[in-house]
Structure formats: C-alpha cells, structure tokens
Coordinates of C-alpha atoms in Angstrom, one line a residue:
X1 CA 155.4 -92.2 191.3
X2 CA 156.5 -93.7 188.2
X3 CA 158.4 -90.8 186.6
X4 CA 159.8 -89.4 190.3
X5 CA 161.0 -93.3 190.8
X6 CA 162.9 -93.0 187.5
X7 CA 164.9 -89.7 188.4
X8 CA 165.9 -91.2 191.7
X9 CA 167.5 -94.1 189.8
X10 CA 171.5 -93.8 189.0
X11 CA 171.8 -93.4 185.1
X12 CA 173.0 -96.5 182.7
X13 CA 176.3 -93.9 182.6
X14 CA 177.9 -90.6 183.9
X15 CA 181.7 -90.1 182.5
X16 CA 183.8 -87.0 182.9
X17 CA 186.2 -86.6 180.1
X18 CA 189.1 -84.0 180.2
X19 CA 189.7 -83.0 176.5
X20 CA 187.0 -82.4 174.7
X21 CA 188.6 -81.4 171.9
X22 CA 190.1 -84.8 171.3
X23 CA 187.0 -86.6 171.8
X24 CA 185.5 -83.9 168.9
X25 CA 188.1 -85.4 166.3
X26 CA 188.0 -88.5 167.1
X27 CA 184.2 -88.2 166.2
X28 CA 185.1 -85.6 163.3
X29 CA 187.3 -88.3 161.5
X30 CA 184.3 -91.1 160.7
X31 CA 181.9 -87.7 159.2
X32 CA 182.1 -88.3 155.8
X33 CA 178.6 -86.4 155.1
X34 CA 176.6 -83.5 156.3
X35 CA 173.6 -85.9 157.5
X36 CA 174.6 -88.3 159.4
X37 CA 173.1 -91.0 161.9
X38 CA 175.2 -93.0 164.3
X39 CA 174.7 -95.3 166.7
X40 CA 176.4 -95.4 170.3
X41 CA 176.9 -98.6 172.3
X42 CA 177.9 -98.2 176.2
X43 CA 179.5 -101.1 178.3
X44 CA 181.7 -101.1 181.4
X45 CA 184.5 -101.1 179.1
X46 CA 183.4 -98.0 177.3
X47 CA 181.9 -96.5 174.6
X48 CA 181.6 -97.1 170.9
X49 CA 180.1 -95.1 168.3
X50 CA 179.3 -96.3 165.8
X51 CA 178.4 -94.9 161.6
X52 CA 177.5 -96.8 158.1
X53 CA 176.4 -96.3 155.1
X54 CA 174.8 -98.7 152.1
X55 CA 176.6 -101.6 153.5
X56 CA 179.4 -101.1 152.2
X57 CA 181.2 -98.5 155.0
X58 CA 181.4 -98.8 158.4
X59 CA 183.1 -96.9 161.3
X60 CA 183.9 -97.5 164.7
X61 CA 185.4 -95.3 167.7
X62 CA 186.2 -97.3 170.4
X63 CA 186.4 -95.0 173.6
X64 CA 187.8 -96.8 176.6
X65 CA 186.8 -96.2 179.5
X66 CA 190.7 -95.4 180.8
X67 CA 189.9 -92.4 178.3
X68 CA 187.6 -90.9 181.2
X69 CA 188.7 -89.6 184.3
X70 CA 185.6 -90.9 185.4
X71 CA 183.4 -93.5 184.1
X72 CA 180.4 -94.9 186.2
X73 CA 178.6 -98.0 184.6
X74 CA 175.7 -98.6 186.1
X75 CA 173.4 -100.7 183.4
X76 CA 172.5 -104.1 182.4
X77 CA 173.2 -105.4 179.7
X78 CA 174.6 -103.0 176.8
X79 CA 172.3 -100.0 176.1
X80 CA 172.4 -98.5 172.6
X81 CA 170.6 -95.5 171.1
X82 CA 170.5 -93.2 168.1
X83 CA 171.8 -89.9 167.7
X84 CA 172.8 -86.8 165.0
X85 CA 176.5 -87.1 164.9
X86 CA 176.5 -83.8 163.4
X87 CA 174.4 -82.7 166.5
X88 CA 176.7 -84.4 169.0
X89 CA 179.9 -83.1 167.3
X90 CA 178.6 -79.1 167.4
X91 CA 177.4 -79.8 171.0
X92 CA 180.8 -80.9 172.0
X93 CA 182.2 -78.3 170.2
X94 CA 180.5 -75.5 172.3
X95 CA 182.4 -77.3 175.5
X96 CA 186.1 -76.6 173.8
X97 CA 187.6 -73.7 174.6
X98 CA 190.8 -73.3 172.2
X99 CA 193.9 -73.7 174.4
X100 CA 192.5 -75.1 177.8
X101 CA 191.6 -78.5 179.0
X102 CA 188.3 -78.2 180.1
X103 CA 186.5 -81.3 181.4
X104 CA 182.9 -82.1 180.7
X105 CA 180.0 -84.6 182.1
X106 CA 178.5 -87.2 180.1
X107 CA 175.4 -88.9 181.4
X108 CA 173.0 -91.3 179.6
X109 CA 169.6 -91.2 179.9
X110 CA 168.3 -88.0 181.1
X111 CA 164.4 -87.6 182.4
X112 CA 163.1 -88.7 178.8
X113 CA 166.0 -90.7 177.8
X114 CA 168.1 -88.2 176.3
X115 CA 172.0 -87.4 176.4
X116 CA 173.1 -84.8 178.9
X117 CA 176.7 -82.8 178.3
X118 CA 177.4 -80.5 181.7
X119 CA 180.9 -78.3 181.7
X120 CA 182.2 -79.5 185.5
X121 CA 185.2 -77.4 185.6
X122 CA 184.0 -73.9 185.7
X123 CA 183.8 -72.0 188.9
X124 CA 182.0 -68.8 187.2
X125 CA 179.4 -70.6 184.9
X126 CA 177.8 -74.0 183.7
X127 CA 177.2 -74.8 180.1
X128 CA 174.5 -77.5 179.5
X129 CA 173.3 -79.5 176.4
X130 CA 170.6 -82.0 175.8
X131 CA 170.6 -83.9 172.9
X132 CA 167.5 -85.8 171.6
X133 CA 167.9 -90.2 171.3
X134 CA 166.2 -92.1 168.8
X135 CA 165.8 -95.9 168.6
X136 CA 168.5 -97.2 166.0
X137 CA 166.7 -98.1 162.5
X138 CA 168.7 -100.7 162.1
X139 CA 171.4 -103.2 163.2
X140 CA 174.9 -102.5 162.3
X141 CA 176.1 -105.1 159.6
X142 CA 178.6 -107.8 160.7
X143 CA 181.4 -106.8 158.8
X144 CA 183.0 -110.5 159.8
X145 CA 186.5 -109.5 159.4
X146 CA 189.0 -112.9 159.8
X147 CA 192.5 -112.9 158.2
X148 CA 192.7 -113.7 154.4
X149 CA 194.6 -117.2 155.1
X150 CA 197.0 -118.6 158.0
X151 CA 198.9 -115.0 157.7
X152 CA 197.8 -111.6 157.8
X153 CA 198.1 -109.0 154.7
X154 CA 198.7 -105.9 156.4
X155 CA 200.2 -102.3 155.8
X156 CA 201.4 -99.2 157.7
X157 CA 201.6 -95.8 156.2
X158 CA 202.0 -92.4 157.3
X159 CA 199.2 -91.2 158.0
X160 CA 199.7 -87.5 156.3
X161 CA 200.9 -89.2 153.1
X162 CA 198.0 -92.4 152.9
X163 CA 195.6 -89.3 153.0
X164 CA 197.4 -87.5 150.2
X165 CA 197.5 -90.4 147.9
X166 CA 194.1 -91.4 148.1
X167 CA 193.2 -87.4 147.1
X168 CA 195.8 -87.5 144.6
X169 CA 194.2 -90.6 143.2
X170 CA 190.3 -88.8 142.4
X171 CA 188.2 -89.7 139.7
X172 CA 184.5 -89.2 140.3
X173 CA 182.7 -92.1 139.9
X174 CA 185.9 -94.4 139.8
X175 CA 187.3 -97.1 142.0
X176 CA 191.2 -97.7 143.4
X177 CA 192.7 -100.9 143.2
X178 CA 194.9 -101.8 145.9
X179 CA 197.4 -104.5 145.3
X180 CA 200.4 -105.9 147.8
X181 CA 203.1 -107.8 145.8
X182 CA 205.5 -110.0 148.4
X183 CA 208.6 -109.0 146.3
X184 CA 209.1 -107.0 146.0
X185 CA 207.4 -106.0 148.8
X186 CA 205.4 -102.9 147.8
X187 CA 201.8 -101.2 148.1
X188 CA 200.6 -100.1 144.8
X189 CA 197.1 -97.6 144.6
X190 CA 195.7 -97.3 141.6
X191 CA 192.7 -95.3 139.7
X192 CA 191.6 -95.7 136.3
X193 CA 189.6 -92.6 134.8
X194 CA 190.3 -90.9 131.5
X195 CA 194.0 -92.4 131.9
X196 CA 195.3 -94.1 135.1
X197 CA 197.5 -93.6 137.9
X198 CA 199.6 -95.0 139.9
X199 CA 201.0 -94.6 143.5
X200 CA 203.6 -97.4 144.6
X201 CA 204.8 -97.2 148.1
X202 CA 208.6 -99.5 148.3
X203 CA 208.9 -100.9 151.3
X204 CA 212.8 -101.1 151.7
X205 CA 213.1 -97.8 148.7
X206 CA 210.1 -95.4 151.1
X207 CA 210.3 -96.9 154.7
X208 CA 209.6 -93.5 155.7
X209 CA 206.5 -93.9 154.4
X210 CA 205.7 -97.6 154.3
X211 CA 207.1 -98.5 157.7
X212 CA 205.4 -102.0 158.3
X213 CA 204.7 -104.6 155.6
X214 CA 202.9 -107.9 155.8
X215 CA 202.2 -110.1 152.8
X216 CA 203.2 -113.5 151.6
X217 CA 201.2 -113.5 148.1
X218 CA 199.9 -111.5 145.4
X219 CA 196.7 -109.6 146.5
X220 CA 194.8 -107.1 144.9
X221 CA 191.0 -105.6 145.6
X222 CA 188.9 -102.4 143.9
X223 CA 186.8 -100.5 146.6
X224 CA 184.6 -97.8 145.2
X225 CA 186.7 -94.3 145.5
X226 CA 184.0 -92.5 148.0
X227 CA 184.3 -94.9 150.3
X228 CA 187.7 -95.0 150.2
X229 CA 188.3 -91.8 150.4
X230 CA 185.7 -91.2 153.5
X231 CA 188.5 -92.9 155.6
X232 CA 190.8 -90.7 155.6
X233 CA 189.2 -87.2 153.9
X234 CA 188.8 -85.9 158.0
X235 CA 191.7 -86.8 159.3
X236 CA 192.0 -84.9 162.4
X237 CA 195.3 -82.1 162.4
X238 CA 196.9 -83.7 165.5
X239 CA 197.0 -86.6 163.1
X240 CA 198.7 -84.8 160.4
X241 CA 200.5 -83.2 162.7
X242 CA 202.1 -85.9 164.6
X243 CA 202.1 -88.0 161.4
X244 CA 201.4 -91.4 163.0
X245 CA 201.0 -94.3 161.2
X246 CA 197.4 -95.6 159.9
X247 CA 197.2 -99.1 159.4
X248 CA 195.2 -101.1 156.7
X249 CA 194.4 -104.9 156.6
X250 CA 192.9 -107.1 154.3
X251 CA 191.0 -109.6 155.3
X252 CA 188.8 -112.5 154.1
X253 CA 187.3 -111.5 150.8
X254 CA 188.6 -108.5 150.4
X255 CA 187.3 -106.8 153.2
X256 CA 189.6 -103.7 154.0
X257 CA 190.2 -102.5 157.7
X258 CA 191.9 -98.7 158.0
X259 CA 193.1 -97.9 161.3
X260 CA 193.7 -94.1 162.8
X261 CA 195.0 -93.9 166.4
X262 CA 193.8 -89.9 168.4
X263 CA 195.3 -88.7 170.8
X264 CA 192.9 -87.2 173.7
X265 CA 195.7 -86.2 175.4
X266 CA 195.6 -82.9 177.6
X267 CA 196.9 -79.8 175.2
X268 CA 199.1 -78.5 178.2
X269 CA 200.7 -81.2 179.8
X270 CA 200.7 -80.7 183.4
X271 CA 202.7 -83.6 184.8
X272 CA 206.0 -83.6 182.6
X273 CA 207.5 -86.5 184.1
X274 CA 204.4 -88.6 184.2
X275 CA 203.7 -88.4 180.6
X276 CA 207.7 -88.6 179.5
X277 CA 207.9 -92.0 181.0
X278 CA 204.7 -93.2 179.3
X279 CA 203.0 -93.7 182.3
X280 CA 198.8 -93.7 180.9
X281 CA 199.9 -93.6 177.1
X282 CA 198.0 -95.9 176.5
X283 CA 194.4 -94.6 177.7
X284 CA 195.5 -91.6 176.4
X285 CA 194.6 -92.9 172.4
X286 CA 191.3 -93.2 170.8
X287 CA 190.9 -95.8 168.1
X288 CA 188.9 -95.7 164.7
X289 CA 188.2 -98.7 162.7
X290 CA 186.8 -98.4 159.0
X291 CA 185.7 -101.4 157.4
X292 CA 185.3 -101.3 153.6
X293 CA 183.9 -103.8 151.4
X294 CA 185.5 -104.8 148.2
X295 CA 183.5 -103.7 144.7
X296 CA 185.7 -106.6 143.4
X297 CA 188.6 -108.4 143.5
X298 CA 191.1 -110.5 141.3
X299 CA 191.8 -113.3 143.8

C-alpha cells in the first residue's frame, strides 16, 4: 500500500526545459574537476545547484523557474539531494541534439527517490535517464558575503579577456593578488613565481575591457591561483562568443564574488519580433555565482 501510495502522489517537481544545451553550460562552467559532488536545492522559485571544495570555493547556478516552460512545485519546504555533476552533465548531454531545440522533462523524486530526465518533444522515440540521489554529506558553508564598507568594490570585465588573464597569469602552486586603486581607477592582477607579472586593466585607457568600476579606496587580496582559475577555466563558448561582461566583487574580508550570466536561449529563434523587443530576456539568462575566499589580504 505503502509504495503504490507513494507513486500516486505528484512529485516535489516536474519542469520542462527547452534548451538543453544551455542548461549543459551553465552546469559545465562551475566543473572545475573530473569528480565532482554537487548539491541541488528546489523551491517554487527554482532550482540551485550548488558545488564546493575545501571551503574555500563555492558555486552557485541559480535556475529560475521563468527559465522553464514549465515548472510544477509541488513540495514543502525546500527539498535538497546529492548528485554526480559529472553524471548529470553527460546525461543531459545525451538530450542535445546539435542544432535543434529540443525540450526535456525534469521530475524529482522518481519511485526510489531518484532524478528522472524524459525527451517530451519527439514524436518517433523517447529518451529516458535515471540518475541515482544521495543524501548531501554536508552543509554548504555560509559564505556571508556583505559589502566591504558603506560602498561596494566592484568590477566588470569582458568575459573572454578576464578568462585570458587569469591563464596568462599561471604559476603552479602560486597565488594572484588582485588590487583596485580609486585613481587612478584601475584593476591590477598579479602573480609572483620565478619573476612576476602583471596585468592592469585602465578603466578610462581599456573601457572596452574594464567597462564598469567601483571603488573608493585602496584594496588588494591574494586568492590561491586554482581556485581562481576554476572560475573562469570553463567558460561556456556562448560566453566567449557573445563576450558579456563577468562581474567580480569584493566583499567583507576579502571575500571575492565572480559573476557569469548564460544564455538558455533557443539556438533558432522562432519568434523574431518577440525576442527583438526584449520581451522574456530576462528568464532567458542563467546566473553563476563563485565565491572565493581570500589566502590573505593587505587591508
């Protein structure tokens, strides 16, 4: 009685999504490793994924529900579980068909509390994944980010050239000191190794580059170059390619915020005037936080 009373009950979730290859780099762009746990956190406002390591590097994807073209929430409270990002990204990857906008089914939990991926928009065949939950080890650390003082120390950089610099800037083992100077206002990467370099970003000189600046005193922070590098190293290439802007922050401490914006847009688009006049824009954009911890810092 027990487990036919479960199946007639309406899952916690059940989304359809219509790019799937959006969703796969959005969750491409926060795996930094081979082997890697994350954590998934469902609301009625959507779902967040989320990844860490050594608590010093976390990642978030916020997918909002206006993402789906359908979302049912169904469960109380906020349900989280465990999964293989690596599995979930090569299970979402057998869904995307190069080319074509194909929509797939999300539900959460199957019979023994499982994720279920269904394609929904094929009339000749159905393909079907399950993919094994766990219960999450461990509670995501508060990364507690609040603004270093009454104003906020902030950055914008082209995304294709922030990720260059930080590869350019490689030493193993090293760290990269990031300092923002008020005037002039500049953005100044540095990594010390069996010499140094530098990489200064002008504000007024580059503002091709740098195109927003925020600062109002001296600040400067190391952060260990892996983790650093791990928030930008896959970058999806509709990122690149459209060359948006990532956005860092520095907040209370030294904590670093980077910021990546993904499209999950259709890759035909099929109502012309719709999208030219912005009209869903907005829900069309997955967000990634990372949130990196300072090794140490000068302030």
């Amino acid at each position: 009685m027990s487990d036919s009373g479960r199946e007639e009950e309406a899952p916690d979730v059940l989304c359809e999504m219509e790019n799937v290859q959006g969703l796969v780099d959005a969750l491409t762009a926060v795996r930094w490793k081979r082997h890697q746990d994350a954590v998934l956190e469902l609301s009625e406002h959507g779902i967040v994924l989320i990844v860490e390591e050594s608590g010093c590097l976390q990642a978030k994807v916020y997918l909002k529900r206006e993402l789906f073209i359908r979302y049912d929430y169904k469960a109380r409270g906020r349900p989280r579980f465990g999964v293989s990002l690596g599995l979930f990204v090569d299970c979402l990857n057998a869904f995307s068909v190069p080319g074509q906008s194909s929509v797939i089914q999300i539900q959460y939990p199957g019979p023994d509390m499982q994720v279920l991926l269904k394609s929904v928009d094929s009339l000749d065949a159905s393909v079907c994944a399950e993919i094994r939950t766990r219960i999450p080890d461990t509670v995501a650390w508060d990364y507690n980010f609040e603004p270093a003082g009454t104003n906020p120390l902030t950055f914008t950089v082209k995304s294709a050239s922030l990720k260059e610099a930080i590869e350019d800037l490689e030493w193993p083992g090293s760290s990269i000191q990031i300092t923002l100077e008020p005037d002039p206002p500049s953005v100044t990467l540095r990594a010390e190794g069996h010499g140094d370099l530098q990489i200064d970003f002008m504000y007024y000189v580059n503002s091709d580059l740098l195109v927003a600046f925020q600062c109002d005193h001296h600040t400067s922070f190391k952060y260990k170059y892996k983790f650093l590098r791990a928030t930008t190293s896959n970058m999806p290439n509709s990122v690149i390619k459209e060359n948006r802007g990532s956005k860092l922050s520095i907040g209370r401490g030294g904590m670093l915020k980077v910021q990546h914006l993904v499209s999950i847009a259709k890759p035909s688009v099929s109502h012309p005037y719709v999208d030219s006049v912005g009209y869903q824009q907005q829900g069309r954009i997955a967000h990634i936080e990372f949130f990196v911890k300072p090794e140490e810092g000068d302030d």
